[in-house]
PDB file of C-alpha atoms in Angstrom:
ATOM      1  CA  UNK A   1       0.000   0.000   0.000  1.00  0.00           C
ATOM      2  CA  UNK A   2       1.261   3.574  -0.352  1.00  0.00           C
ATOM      3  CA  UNK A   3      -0.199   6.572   1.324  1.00  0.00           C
ATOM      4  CA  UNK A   4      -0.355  10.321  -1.037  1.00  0.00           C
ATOM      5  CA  UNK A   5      -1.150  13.168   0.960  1.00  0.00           C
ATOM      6  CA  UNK A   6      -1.260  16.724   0.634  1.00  0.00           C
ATOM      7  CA  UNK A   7       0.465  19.120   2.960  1.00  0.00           C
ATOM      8  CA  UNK A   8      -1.069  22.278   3.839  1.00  0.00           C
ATOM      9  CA  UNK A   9      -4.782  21.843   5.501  1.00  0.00           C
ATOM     10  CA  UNK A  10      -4.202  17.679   5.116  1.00  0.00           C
ATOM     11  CA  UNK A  11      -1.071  16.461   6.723  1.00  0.00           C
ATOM     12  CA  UNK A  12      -0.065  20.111   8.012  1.00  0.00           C
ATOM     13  CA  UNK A  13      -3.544  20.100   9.846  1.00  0.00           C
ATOM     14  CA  UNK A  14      -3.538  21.512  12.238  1.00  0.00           C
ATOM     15  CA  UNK A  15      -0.320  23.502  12.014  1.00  0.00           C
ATOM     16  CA  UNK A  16       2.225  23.160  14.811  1.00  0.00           C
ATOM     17  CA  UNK A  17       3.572  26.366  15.712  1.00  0.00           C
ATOM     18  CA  UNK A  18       7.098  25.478  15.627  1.00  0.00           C
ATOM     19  CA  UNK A  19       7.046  22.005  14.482  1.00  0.00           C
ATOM     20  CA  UNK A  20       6.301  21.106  10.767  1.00  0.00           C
ATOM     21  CA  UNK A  21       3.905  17.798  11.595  1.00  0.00           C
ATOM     22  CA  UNK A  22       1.112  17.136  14.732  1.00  0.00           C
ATOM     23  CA  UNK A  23       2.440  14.046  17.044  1.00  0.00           C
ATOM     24  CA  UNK A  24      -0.904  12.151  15.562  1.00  0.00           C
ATOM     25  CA  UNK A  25      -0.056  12.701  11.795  1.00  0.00           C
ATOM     26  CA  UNK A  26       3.984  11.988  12.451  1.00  0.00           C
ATOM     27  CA  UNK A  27       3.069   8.760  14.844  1.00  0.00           C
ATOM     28  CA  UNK A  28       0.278   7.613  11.909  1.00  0.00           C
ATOM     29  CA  UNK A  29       3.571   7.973   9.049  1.00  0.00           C
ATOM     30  CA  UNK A  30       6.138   6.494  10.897  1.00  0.00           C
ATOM     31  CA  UNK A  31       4.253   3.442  11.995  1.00  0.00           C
ATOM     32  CA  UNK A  32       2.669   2.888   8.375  1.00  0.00           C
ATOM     33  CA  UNK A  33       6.404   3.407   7.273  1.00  0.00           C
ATOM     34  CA  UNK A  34       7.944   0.462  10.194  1.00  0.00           C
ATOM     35  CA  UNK A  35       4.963  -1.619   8.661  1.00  0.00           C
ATOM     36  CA  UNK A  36       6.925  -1.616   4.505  1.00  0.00           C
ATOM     37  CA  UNK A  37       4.226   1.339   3.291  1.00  0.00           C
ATOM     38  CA  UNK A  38       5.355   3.483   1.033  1.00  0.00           C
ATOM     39  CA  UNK A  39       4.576   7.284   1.692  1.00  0.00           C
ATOM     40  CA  UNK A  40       4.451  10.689  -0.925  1.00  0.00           C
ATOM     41  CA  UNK A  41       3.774  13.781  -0.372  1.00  0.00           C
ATOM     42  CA  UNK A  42       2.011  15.811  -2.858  1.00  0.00           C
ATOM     43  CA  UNK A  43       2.206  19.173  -2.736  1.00  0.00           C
ATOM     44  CA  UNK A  44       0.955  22.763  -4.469  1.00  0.00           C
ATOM     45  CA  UNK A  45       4.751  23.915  -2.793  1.00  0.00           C
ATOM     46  CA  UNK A  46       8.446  23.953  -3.835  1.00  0.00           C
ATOM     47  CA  UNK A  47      11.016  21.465  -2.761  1.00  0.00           C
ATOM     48  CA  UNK A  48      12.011  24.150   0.801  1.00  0.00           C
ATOM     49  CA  UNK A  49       9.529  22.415   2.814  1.00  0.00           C
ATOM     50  CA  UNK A  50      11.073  18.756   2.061  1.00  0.00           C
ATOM     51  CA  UNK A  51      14.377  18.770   4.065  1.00  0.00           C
ATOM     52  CA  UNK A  52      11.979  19.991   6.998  1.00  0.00           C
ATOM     53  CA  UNK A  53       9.478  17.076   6.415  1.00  0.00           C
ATOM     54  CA  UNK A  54      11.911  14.441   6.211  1.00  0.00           C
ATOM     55  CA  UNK A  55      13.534  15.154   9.037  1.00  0.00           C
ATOM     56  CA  UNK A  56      10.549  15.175  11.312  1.00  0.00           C
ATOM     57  CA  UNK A  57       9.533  11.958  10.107  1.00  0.00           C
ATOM     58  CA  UNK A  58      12.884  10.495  10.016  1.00  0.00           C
ATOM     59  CA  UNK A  59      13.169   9.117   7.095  1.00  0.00           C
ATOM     60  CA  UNK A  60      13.081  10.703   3.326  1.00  0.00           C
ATOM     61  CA  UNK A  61       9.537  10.322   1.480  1.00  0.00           C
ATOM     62  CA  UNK A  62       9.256  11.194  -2.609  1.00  0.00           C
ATOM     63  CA  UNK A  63       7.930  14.770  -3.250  1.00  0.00           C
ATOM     64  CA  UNK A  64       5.403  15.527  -5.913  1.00  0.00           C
ATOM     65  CA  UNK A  65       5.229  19.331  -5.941  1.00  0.00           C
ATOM     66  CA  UNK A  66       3.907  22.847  -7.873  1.00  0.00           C
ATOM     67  CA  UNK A  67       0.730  20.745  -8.157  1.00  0.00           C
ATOM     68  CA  UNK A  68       2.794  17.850 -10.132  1.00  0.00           C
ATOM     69  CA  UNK A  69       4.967  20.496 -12.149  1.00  0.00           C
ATOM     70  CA  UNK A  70       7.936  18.399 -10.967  1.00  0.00           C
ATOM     71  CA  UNK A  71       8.480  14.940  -8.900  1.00  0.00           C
ATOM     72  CA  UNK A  72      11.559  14.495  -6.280  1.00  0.00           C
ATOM     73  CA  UNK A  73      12.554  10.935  -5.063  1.00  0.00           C
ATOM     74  CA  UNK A  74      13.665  10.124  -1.938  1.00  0.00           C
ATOM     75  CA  UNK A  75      17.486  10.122  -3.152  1.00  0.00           C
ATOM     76  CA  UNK A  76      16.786  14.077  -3.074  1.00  0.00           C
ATOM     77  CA  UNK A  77      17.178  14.514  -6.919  1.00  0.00           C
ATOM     78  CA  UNK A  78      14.752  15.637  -9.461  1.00  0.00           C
ATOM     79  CA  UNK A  79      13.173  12.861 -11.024  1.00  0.00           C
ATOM     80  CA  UNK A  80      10.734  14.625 -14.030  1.00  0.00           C
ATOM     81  CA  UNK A  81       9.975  18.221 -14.777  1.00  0.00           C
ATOM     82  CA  UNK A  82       6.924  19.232 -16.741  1.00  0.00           C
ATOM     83  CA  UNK A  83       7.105  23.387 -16.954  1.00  0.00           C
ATOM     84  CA  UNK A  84       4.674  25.471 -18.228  1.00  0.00           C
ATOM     85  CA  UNK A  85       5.951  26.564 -22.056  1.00  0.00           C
ATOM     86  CA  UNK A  86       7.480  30.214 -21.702  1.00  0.00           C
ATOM     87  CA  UNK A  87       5.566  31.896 -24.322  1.00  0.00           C
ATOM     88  CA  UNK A  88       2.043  30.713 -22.842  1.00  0.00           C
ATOM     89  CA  UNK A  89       3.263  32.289 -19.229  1.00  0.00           C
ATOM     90  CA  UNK A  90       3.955  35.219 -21.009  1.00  0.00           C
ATOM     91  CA  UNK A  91       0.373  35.477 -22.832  1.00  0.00           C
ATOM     92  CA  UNK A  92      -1.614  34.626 -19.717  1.00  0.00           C
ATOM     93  CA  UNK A  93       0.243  36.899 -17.325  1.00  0.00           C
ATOM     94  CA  UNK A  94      -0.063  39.712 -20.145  1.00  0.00           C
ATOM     95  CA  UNK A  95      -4.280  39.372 -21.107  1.00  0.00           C
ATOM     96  CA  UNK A  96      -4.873  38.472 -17.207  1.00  0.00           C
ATOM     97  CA  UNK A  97      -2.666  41.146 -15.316  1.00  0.00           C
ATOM     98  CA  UNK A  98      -5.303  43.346 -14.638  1.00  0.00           C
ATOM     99  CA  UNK A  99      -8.343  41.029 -15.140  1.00  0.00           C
ATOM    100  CA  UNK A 100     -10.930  39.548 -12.643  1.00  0.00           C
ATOM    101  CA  UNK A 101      -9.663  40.955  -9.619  1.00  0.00           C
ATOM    102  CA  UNK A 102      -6.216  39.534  -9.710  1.00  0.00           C
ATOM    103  CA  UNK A 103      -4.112  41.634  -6.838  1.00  0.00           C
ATOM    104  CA  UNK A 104      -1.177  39.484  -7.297  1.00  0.00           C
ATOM    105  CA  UNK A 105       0.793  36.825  -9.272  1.00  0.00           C
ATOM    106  CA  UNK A 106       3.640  34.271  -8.050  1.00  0.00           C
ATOM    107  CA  UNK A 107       5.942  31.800 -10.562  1.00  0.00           C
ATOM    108  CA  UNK A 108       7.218  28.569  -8.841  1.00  0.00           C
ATOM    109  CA  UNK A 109       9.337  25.748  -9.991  1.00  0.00           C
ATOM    110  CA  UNK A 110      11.309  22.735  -8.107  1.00  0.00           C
ATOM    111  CA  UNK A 111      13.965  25.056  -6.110  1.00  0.00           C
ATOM    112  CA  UNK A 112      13.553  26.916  -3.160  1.00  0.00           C
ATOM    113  CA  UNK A 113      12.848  30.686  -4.382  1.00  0.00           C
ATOM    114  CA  UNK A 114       9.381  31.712  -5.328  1.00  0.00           C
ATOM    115  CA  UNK A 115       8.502  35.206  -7.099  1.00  0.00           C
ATOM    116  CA  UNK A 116       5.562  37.490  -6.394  1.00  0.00           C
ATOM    117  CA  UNK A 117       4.460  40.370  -8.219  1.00  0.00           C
ATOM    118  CA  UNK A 118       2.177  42.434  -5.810  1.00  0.00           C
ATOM    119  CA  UNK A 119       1.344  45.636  -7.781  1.00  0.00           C
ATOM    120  CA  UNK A 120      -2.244  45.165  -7.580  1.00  0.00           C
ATOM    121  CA  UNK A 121      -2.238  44.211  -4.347  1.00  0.00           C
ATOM    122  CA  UNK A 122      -2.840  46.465  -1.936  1.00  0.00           C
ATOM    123  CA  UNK A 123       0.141  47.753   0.743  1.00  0.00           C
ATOM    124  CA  UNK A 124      -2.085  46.265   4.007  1.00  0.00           C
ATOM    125  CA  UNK A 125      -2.624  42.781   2.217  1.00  0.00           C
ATOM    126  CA  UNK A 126       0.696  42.845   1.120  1.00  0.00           C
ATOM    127  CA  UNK A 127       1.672  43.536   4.835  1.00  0.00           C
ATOM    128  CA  UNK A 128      -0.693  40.531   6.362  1.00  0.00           C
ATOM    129  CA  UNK A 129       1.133  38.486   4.238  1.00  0.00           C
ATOM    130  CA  UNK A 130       4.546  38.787   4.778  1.00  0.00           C
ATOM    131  CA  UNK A 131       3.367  38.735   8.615  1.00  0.00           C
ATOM    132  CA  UNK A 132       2.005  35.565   8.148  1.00  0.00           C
ATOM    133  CA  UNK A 133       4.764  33.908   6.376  1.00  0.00           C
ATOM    134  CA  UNK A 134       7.307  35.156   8.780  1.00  0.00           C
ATOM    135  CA  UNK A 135       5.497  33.091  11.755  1.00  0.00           C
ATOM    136  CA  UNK A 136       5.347  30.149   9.874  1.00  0.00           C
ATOM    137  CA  UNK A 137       8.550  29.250  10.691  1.00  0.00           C
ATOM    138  CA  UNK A 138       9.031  26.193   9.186  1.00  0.00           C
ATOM    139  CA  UNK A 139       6.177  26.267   7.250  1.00  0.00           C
ATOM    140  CA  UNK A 140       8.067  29.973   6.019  1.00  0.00           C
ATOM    141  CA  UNK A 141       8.173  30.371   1.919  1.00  0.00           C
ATOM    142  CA  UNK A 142      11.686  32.141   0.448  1.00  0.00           C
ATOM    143  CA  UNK A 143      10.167  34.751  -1.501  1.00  0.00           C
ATOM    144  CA  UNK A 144      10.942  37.789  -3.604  1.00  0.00           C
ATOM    145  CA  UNK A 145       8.818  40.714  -3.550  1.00  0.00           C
ATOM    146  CA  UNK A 146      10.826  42.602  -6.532  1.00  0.00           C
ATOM    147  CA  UNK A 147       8.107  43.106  -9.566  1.00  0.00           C
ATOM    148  CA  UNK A 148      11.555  43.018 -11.868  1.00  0.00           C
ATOM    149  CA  UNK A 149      12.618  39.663 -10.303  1.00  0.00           C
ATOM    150  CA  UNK A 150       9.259  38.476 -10.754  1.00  0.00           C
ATOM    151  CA  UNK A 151       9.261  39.601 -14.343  1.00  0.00           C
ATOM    152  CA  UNK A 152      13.208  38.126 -15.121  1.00  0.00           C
ATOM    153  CA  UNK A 153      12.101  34.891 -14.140  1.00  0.00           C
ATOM    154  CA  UNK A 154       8.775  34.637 -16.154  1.00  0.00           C
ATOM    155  CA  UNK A 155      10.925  35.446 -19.055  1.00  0.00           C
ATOM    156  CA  UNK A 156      13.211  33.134 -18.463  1.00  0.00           C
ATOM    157  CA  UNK A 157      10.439  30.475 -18.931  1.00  0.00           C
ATOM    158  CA  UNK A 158      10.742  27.183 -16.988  1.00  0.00           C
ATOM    159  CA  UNK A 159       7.726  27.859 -14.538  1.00  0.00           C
ATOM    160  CA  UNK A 160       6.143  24.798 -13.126  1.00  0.00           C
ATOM    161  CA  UNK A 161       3.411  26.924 -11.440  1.00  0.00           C
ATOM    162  CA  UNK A 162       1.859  30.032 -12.190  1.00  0.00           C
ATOM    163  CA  UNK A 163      -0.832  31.427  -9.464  1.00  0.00           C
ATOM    164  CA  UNK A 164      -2.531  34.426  -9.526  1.00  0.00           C
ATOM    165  CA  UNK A 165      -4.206  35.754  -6.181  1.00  0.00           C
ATOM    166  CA  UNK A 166      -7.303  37.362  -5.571  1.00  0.00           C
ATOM    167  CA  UNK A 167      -6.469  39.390  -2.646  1.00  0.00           C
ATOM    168  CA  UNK A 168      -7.997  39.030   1.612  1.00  0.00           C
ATOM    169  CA  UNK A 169     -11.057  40.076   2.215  1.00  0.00           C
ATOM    170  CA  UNK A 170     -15.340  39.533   2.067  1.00  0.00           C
ATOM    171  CA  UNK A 171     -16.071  37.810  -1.712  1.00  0.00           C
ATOM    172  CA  UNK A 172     -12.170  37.275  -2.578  1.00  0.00           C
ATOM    173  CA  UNK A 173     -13.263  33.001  -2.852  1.00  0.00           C
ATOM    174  CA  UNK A 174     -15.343  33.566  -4.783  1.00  0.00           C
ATOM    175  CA  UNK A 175     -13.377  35.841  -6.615  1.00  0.00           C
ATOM    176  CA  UNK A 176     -10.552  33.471  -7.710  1.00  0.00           C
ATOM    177  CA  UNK A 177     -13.305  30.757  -8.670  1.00  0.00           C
ATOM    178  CA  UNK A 178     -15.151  33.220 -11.314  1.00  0.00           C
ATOM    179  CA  UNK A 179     -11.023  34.191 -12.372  1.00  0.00           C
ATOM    180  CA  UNK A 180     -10.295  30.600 -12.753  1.00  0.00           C
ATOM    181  CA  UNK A 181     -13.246  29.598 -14.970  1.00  0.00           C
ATOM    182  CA  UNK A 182     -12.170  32.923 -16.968  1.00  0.00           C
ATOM    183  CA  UNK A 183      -8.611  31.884 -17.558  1.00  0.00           C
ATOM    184  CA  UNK A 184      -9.949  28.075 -17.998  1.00  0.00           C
ATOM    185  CA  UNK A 185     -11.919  29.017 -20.888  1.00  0.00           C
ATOM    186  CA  UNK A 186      -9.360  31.168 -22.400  1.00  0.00           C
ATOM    187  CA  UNK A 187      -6.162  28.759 -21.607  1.00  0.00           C
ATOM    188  CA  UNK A 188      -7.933  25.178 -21.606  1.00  0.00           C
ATOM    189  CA  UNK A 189      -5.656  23.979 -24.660  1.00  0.00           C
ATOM    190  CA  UNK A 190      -2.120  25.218 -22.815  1.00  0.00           C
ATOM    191  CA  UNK A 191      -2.850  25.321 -19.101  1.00  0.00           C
ATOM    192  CA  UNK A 192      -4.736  23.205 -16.413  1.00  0.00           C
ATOM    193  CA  UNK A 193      -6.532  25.281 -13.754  1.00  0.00           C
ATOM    194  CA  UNK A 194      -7.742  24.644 -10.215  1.00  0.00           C
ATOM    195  CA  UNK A 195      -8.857  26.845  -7.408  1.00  0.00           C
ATOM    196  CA  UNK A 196      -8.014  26.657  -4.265  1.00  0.00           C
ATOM    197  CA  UNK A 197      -8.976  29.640  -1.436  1.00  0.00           C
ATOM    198  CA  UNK A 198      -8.642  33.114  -2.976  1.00  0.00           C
ATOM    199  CA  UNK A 199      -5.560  31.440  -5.192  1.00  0.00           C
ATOM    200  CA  UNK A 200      -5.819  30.130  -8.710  1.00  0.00           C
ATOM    201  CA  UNK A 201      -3.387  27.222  -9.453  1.00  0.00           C
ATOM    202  CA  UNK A 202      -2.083  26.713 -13.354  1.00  0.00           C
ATOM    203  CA  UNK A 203       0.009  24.268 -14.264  1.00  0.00           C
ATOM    204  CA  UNK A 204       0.800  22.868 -17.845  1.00  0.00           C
ATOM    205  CA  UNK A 205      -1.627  21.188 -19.518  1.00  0.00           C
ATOM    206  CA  UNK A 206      -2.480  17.529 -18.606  1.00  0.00           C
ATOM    207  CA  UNK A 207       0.168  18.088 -15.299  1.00  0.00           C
ATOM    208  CA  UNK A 208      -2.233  17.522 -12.140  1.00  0.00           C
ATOM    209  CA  UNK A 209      -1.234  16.223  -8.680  1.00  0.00           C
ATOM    210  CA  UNK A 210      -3.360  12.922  -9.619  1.00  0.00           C
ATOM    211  CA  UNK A 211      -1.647  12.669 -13.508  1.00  0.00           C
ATOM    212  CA  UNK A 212       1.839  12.847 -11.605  1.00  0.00           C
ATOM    213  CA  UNK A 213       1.180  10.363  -8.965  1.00  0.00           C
ATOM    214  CA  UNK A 214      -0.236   8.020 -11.415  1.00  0.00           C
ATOM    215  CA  UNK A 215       2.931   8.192 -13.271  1.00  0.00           C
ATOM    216  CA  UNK A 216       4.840   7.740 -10.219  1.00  0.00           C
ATOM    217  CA  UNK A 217       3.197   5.074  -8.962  1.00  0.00           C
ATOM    218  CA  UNK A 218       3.053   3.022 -11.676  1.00  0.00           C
ATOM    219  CA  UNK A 219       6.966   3.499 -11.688  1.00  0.00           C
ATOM    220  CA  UNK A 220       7.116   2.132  -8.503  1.00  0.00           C
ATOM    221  CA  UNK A 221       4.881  -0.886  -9.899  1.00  0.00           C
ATOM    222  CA  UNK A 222       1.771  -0.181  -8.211  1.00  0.00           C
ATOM    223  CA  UNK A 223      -1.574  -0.163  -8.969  1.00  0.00           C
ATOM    224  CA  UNK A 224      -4.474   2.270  -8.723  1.00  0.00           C
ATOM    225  CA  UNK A 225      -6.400   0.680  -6.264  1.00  0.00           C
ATOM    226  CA  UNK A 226      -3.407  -0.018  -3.791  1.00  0.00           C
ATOM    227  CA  UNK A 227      -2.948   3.562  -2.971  1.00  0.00           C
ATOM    228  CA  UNK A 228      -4.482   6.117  -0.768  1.00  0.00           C
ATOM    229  CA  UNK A 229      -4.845   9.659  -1.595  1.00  0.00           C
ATOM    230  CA  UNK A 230      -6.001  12.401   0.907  1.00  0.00           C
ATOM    231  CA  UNK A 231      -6.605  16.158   0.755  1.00  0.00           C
ATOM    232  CA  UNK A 232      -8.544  19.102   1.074  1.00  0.00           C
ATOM    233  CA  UNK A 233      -8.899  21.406  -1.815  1.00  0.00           C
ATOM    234  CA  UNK A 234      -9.327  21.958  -5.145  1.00  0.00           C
ATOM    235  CA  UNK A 235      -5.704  20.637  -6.599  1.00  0.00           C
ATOM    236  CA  UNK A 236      -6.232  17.879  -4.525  1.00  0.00           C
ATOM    237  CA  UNK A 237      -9.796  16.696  -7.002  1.00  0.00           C
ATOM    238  CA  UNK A 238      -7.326  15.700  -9.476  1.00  0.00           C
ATOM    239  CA  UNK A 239      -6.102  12.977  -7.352  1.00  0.00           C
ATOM    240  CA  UNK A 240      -9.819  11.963  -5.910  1.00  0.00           C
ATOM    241  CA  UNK A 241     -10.743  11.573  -9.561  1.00  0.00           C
ATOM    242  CA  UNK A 242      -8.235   8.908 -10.752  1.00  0.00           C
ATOM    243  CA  UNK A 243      -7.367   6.754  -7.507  1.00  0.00           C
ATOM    244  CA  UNK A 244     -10.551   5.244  -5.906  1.00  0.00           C
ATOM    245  CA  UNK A 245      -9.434   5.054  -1.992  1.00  0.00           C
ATOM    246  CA  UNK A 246      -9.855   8.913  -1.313  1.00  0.00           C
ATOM    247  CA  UNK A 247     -10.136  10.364   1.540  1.00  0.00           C
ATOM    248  CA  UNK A 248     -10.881  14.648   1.979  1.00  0.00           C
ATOM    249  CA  UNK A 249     -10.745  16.711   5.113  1.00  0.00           C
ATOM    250  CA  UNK A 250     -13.663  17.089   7.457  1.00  0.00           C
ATOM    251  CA  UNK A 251     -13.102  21.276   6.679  1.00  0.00           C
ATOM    252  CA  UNK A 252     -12.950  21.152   2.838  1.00  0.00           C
ATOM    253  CA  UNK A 253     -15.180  22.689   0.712  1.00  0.00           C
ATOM    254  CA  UNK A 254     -18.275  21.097   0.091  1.00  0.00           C
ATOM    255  CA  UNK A 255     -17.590  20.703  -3.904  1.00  0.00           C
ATOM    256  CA  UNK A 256     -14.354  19.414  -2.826  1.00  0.00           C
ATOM    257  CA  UNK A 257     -15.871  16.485  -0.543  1.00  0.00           C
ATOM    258  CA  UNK A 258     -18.255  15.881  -3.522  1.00  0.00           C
ATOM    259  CA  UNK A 259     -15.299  13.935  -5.122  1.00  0.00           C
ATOM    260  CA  UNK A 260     -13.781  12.119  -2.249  1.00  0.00           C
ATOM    261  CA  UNK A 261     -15.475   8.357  -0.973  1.00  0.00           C
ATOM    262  CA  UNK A 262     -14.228   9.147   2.674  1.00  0.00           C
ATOM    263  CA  UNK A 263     -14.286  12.070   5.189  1.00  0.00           C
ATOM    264  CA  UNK A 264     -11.449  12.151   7.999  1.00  0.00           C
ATOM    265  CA  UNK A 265     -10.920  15.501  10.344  1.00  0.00           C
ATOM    266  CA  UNK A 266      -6.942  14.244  10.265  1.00  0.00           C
ATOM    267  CA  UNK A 267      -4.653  11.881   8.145  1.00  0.00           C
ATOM    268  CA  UNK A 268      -4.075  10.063  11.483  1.00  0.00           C
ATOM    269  CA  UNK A 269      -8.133   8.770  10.834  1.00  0.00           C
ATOM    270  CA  UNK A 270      -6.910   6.731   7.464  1.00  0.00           C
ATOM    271  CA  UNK A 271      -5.288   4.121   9.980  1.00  0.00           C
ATOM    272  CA  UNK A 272      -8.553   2.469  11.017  1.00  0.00           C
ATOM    273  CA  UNK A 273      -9.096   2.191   7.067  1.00  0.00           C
ATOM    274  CA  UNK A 274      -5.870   0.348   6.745  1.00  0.00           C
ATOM    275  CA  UNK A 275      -6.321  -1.892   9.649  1.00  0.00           C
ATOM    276  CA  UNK A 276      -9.847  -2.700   8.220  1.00  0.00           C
ATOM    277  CA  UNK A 277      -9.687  -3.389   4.581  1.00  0.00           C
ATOM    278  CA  UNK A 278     -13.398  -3.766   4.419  1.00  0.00           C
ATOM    279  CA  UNK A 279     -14.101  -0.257   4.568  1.00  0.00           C
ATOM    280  CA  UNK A 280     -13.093   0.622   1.480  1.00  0.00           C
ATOM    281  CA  UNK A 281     -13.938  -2.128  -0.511  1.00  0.00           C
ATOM    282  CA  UNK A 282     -16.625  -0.872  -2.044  1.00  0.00           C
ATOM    283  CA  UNK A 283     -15.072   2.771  -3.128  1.00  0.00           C
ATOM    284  CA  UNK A 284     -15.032   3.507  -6.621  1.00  0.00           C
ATOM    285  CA  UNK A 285     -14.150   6.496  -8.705  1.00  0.00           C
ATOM    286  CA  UNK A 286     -17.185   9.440  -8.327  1.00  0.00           C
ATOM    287  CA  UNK A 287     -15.628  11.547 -11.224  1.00  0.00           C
ATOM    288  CA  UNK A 288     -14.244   9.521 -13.352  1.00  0.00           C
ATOM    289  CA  UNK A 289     -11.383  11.149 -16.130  1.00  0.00           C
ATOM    290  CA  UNK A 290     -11.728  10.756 -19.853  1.00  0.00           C
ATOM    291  CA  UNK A 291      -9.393   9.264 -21.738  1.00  0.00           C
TER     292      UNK A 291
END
């Protein structure tokens, strides 16, 4: 059996002031890894958070990350990449810039760095923000603030993630889910979008957290219905809609839990699945992918 989860609001849930994982969640891991289970974690983030994660677990797990833009293996090193091409980054950021609400954009790929350009964002939100990512602590980003950083880099092509966020405030949800139907139906040939919050999450076409674990997975010579997936947002449907044993958090969204056979308020929760088979016997695909 092997376990995918997502990070933030799944395994991250609830966030441990100075630790990166609860004592529930890390116990739950390291007993399913003493057992011969295999463990990923899948992951909207870059690779900073990894070294972090493996050493609170004690051992090294693969990383799927930027919403499977890029795959890590437990060796450390970079096992696929699967950017966004340069020139559609360029078109989208250029028609969408001042579109729908959009107070802010940020490119990703596999390192550490991430670039934000916050020029329609306004000085307070911009404020909260850095506020909140300084007492993450672990859960920190490494960021750049510098709109001609932001714009070198998503010149320079090579983006596994572009997001564009809606802002804090009353309506701002909603907000990014009107924006990402907007760039959907503009972009659906070049770019894959989900929503997730007040952020909207593009990734190449046909690269999904779900499309990348499948890959992985079957690398590792497993099949679909030997893995468990669990998360709690919108990137995380891709993975609900390809691997039958899914499980979503108790606080997602309700359109979120539509997709998911199983409810848990923490990762921990997917034990009593494993020690009882029976459970999810009967789970099958709610959504099922084309092709």
């Amino acid at each position: 059996m092997i376990l995918a989860t997502d990070l933030d609001g799944t395994l991250l849930y609830p966030r441990k002031p100075i630790g990166v994982l609860a004592e529930r969640n890390r116990n739950f891991l390291r007993r399913l890894h003493a057992q011969g289970h295999a463990i990923v974690a899948v992951s909207g983030r870059n690779s900073k958070i990894l070294p972090d994660l493996n050493k609170d677990l004690g051992f090294a797990v693969p990383f799927i990350g930027c919403n499977g833009g890029f795959i890590i293996g437990e060796d450390g090193k970079l096992i696929e990449k699967r950017p966004i091409d340069k020139d559609v980054v360029l078109e989208l950021y250029a028609s969408m810039i001042d579109r729908c609400g959009i107070g802010a954009w940020l490119v990703m790929d596999e390192t550490e760095q991430d670039y934000f350009d916050v020029h329609n964002l306004s000085s307070f939100a911009t404020v909260l923000a850095v506020i909140g990512n300084f007492f993450s602590f672990k859960y920190g980003e490494k960021f750049s603030l510098n709109r001609k950083e932001f714009l070198h880099r998503l010149s320079r092509g090579n983006i596994c993630k572009l997001e564009a966020l809606t802002g804090i405030g009353i309506g701002k949800k909603r907000q990014a889910r009107e924006a990402s139907i907007a760039i959907a139906d503009i972009f659906s040939d070049s770019v894959r979008v989900s929503s997730t919050g007040i952020a909207i999450e593009m990734t190449a076409r046909g690269v999904s957290k779900g499309e990348a674990l499948k890959r992985f997975i079957e690398s590792r010579g497993y099949a679909l219905d030997e893995v468990i997936v669990v998360g709690d947002s919108g990137n995380d449907v891709s993975m609900f809609d390809l691997f039958p044993h899914s499980f979503v958090m108790s606080h997602a969204e309700p359109w979120v839990k539509a997709h998911a056979n199983h409810v848990v308020k923490g990762v921990f929760e997917v034990q009593r699945f494993i020690d009882d088979p029976s459970l999810i016997e009967g789970d099958r695909v709610k959504f099922p992918t084309e092709g």
